[in-house]
């Protein structure tokens, strides 16, 4: 997944800009759906709810 991410310069708490890995919505959905853990289920349900509202 990391190889499919882009990097943007985002401001940190010290005021400097650092390259940070970012992902778009489809990439994030694929990443979260691939987590085989009961703890991920609330996020999956929330994403499904948010997606249905759009």
JSON list of C-alpha atoms in Angstrom, two decimals:
[
{"chain": "A", "resi": 1, "resn": "UNK", "atom": "CA", "xyz": [0.00, 0.00, 0.00]},
{"chain": "A", "resi": 2, "resn": "UNK", "atom": "CA", "xyz": [2.78, 2.43, 0.82]},
{"chain": "A", "resi": 3, "resn": "UNK", "atom": "CA", "xyz": [4.14, 2.25, -2.71]},
{"chain": "A", "resi": 4, "resn": "UNK", "atom": "CA", "xyz": [0.77, 3.49, -4.01]},
{"chain": "A", "resi": 5, "resn": "UNK", "atom": "CA", "xyz": [0.81, 6.58, -1.79]},
{"chain": "A", "resi": 6, "resn": "UNK", "atom": "CA", "xyz": [1.95, 10.06, -2.71]},
{"chain": "A", "resi": 7, "resn": "UNK", "atom": "CA", "xyz": [3.87, 12.49, -0.55]},
{"chain": "A", "resi": 8, "resn": "UNK", "atom": "CA", "xyz": [2.84, 16.04, 0.22]},
{"chain": "A", "resi": 9, "resn": "UNK", "atom": "CA", "xyz": [4.71, 18.63, 2.27]},
{"chain": "A", "resi": 10, "resn": "UNK", "atom": "CA", "xyz": [2.59, 19.22, 5.36]},
{"chain": "A", "resi": 11, "resn": "UNK", "atom": "CA", "xyz": [3.30, 21.62, 8.22]},
{"chain": "A", "resi": 12, "resn": "UNK", "atom": "CA", "xyz": [4.24, 19.95, 11.50]},
{"chain": "A", "resi": 13, "resn": "UNK", "atom": "CA", "xyz": [3.82, 21.25, 15.03]},
{"chain": "A", "resi": 14, "resn": "UNK", "atom": "CA", "xyz": [7.28, 22.86, 14.86]},
{"chain": "A", "resi": 15, "resn": "UNK", "atom": "CA", "xyz": [6.13, 24.96, 11.88]},
{"chain": "A", "resi": 16, "resn": "UNK", "atom": "CA", "xyz": [8.38, 23.20, 9.36]},
{"chain": "A", "resi": 17, "resn": "UNK", "atom": "CA", "xyz": [7.14, 21.37, 6.28]},
{"chain": "A", "resi": 18, "resn": "UNK", "atom": "CA", "xyz": [7.91, 17.67, 5.94]},
{"chain": "A", "resi": 19, "resn": "UNK", "atom": "CA", "xyz": [7.06, 15.17, 3.22]},
{"chain": "A", "resi": 20, "resn": "UNK", "atom": "CA", "xyz": [4.22, 13.01, 4.49]},
{"chain": "A", "resi": 21, "resn": "UNK", "atom": "CA", "xyz": [2.63, 9.92, 2.93]},
{"chain": "A", "resi": 22, "resn": "UNK", "atom": "CA", "xyz": [-0.96, 10.54, 1.87]},
{"chain": "A", "resi": 23, "resn": "UNK", "atom": "CA", "xyz": [-3.67, 8.39, 0.30]},
{"chain": "A", "resi": 24, "resn": "UNK", "atom": "CA", "xyz": [-6.95, 9.12, -1.44]},
{"chain": "A", "resi": 25, "resn": "UNK", "atom": "CA", "xyz": [-10.34, 7.75, -0.36]},
{"chain": "A", "resi": 26, "resn": "UNK", "atom": "CA", "xyz": [-10.29, 4.55, -2.48]},
{"chain": "A", "resi": 27, "resn": "UNK", "atom": "CA", "xyz": [-6.80, 3.71, -1.20]},
{"chain": "A", "resi": 28, "resn": "UNK", "atom": "CA", "xyz": [-7.89, 4.23, 2.40]},
{"chain": "A", "resi": 29, "resn": "UNK", "atom": "CA", "xyz": [-11.00, 2.10, 1.92]},
{"chain": "A", "resi": 30, "resn": "UNK", "atom": "CA", "xyz": [-8.95, -0.76, 0.45]},
{"chain": "A", "resi": 31, "resn": "UNK", "atom": "CA", "xyz": [-6.46, -0.50, 3.30]},
{"chain": "A", "resi": 32, "resn": "UNK", "atom": "CA", "xyz": [-9.09, -0.56, 6.04]},
{"chain": "A", "resi": 33, "resn": "UNK", "atom": "CA", "xyz": [-11.06, -3.37, 4.39]},
{"chain": "A", "resi": 34, "resn": "UNK", "atom": "CA", "xyz": [-7.90, -5.51, 4.30]},
{"chain": "A", "resi": 35, "resn": "UNK", "atom": "CA", "xyz": [-7.43, -5.41, 8.09]},
{"chain": "A", "resi": 36, "resn": "UNK", "atom": "CA", "xyz": [-8.56, -8.80, 9.48]},
{"chain": "A", "resi": 37, "resn": "UNK", "atom": "CA", "xyz": [-9.38, -7.66, 13.00]},
{"chain": "A", "resi": 38, "resn": "UNK", "atom": "CA", "xyz": [-12.58, -7.28, 15.01]},
{"chain": "A", "resi": 39, "resn": "UNK", "atom": "CA", "xyz": [-11.23, -3.90, 16.14]},
{"chain": "A", "resi": 40, "resn": "UNK", "atom": "CA", "xyz": [-11.42, -2.68, 12.53]},
{"chain": "A", "resi": 41, "resn": "UNK", "atom": "CA", "xyz": [-15.14, -3.46, 12.25]},
{"chain": "A", "resi": 42, "resn": "UNK", "atom": "CA", "xyz": [-16.34, -0.14, 13.78]},
{"chain": "A", "resi": 43, "resn": "UNK", "atom": "CA", "xyz": [-14.29, 1.76, 11.19]},
{"chain": "A", "resi": 44, "resn": "UNK", "atom": "CA", "xyz": [-15.65, -0.38, 8.37]},
{"chain": "A", "resi": 45, "resn": "UNK", "atom": "CA", "xyz": [-19.23, 0.23, 9.53]},
{"chain": "A", "resi": 46, "resn": "UNK", "atom": "CA", "xyz": [-18.61, 3.95, 9.89]},
{"chain": "A", "resi": 47, "resn": "UNK", "atom": "CA", "xyz": [-17.10, 4.15, 6.41]},
{"chain": "A", "resi": 48, "resn": "UNK", "atom": "CA", "xyz": [-20.07, 2.28, 4.96]},
{"chain": "A", "resi": 49, "resn": "UNK", "atom": "CA", "xyz": [-22.45, 4.73, 6.67]},
{"chain": "A", "resi": 50, "resn": "UNK", "atom": "CA", "xyz": [-20.53, 7.78, 5.47]},
{"chain": "A", "resi": 51, "resn": "UNK", "atom": "CA", "xyz": [-20.34, 6.36, 1.96]},
{"chain": "A", "resi": 52, "resn": "UNK", "atom": "CA", "xyz": [-24.08, 5.79, 1.83]},
{"chain": "A", "resi": 53, "resn": "UNK", "atom": "CA", "xyz": [-24.76, 9.40, 2.89]},
{"chain": "A", "resi": 54, "resn": "UNK", "atom": "CA", "xyz": [-22.80, 10.84, -0.06]}
]
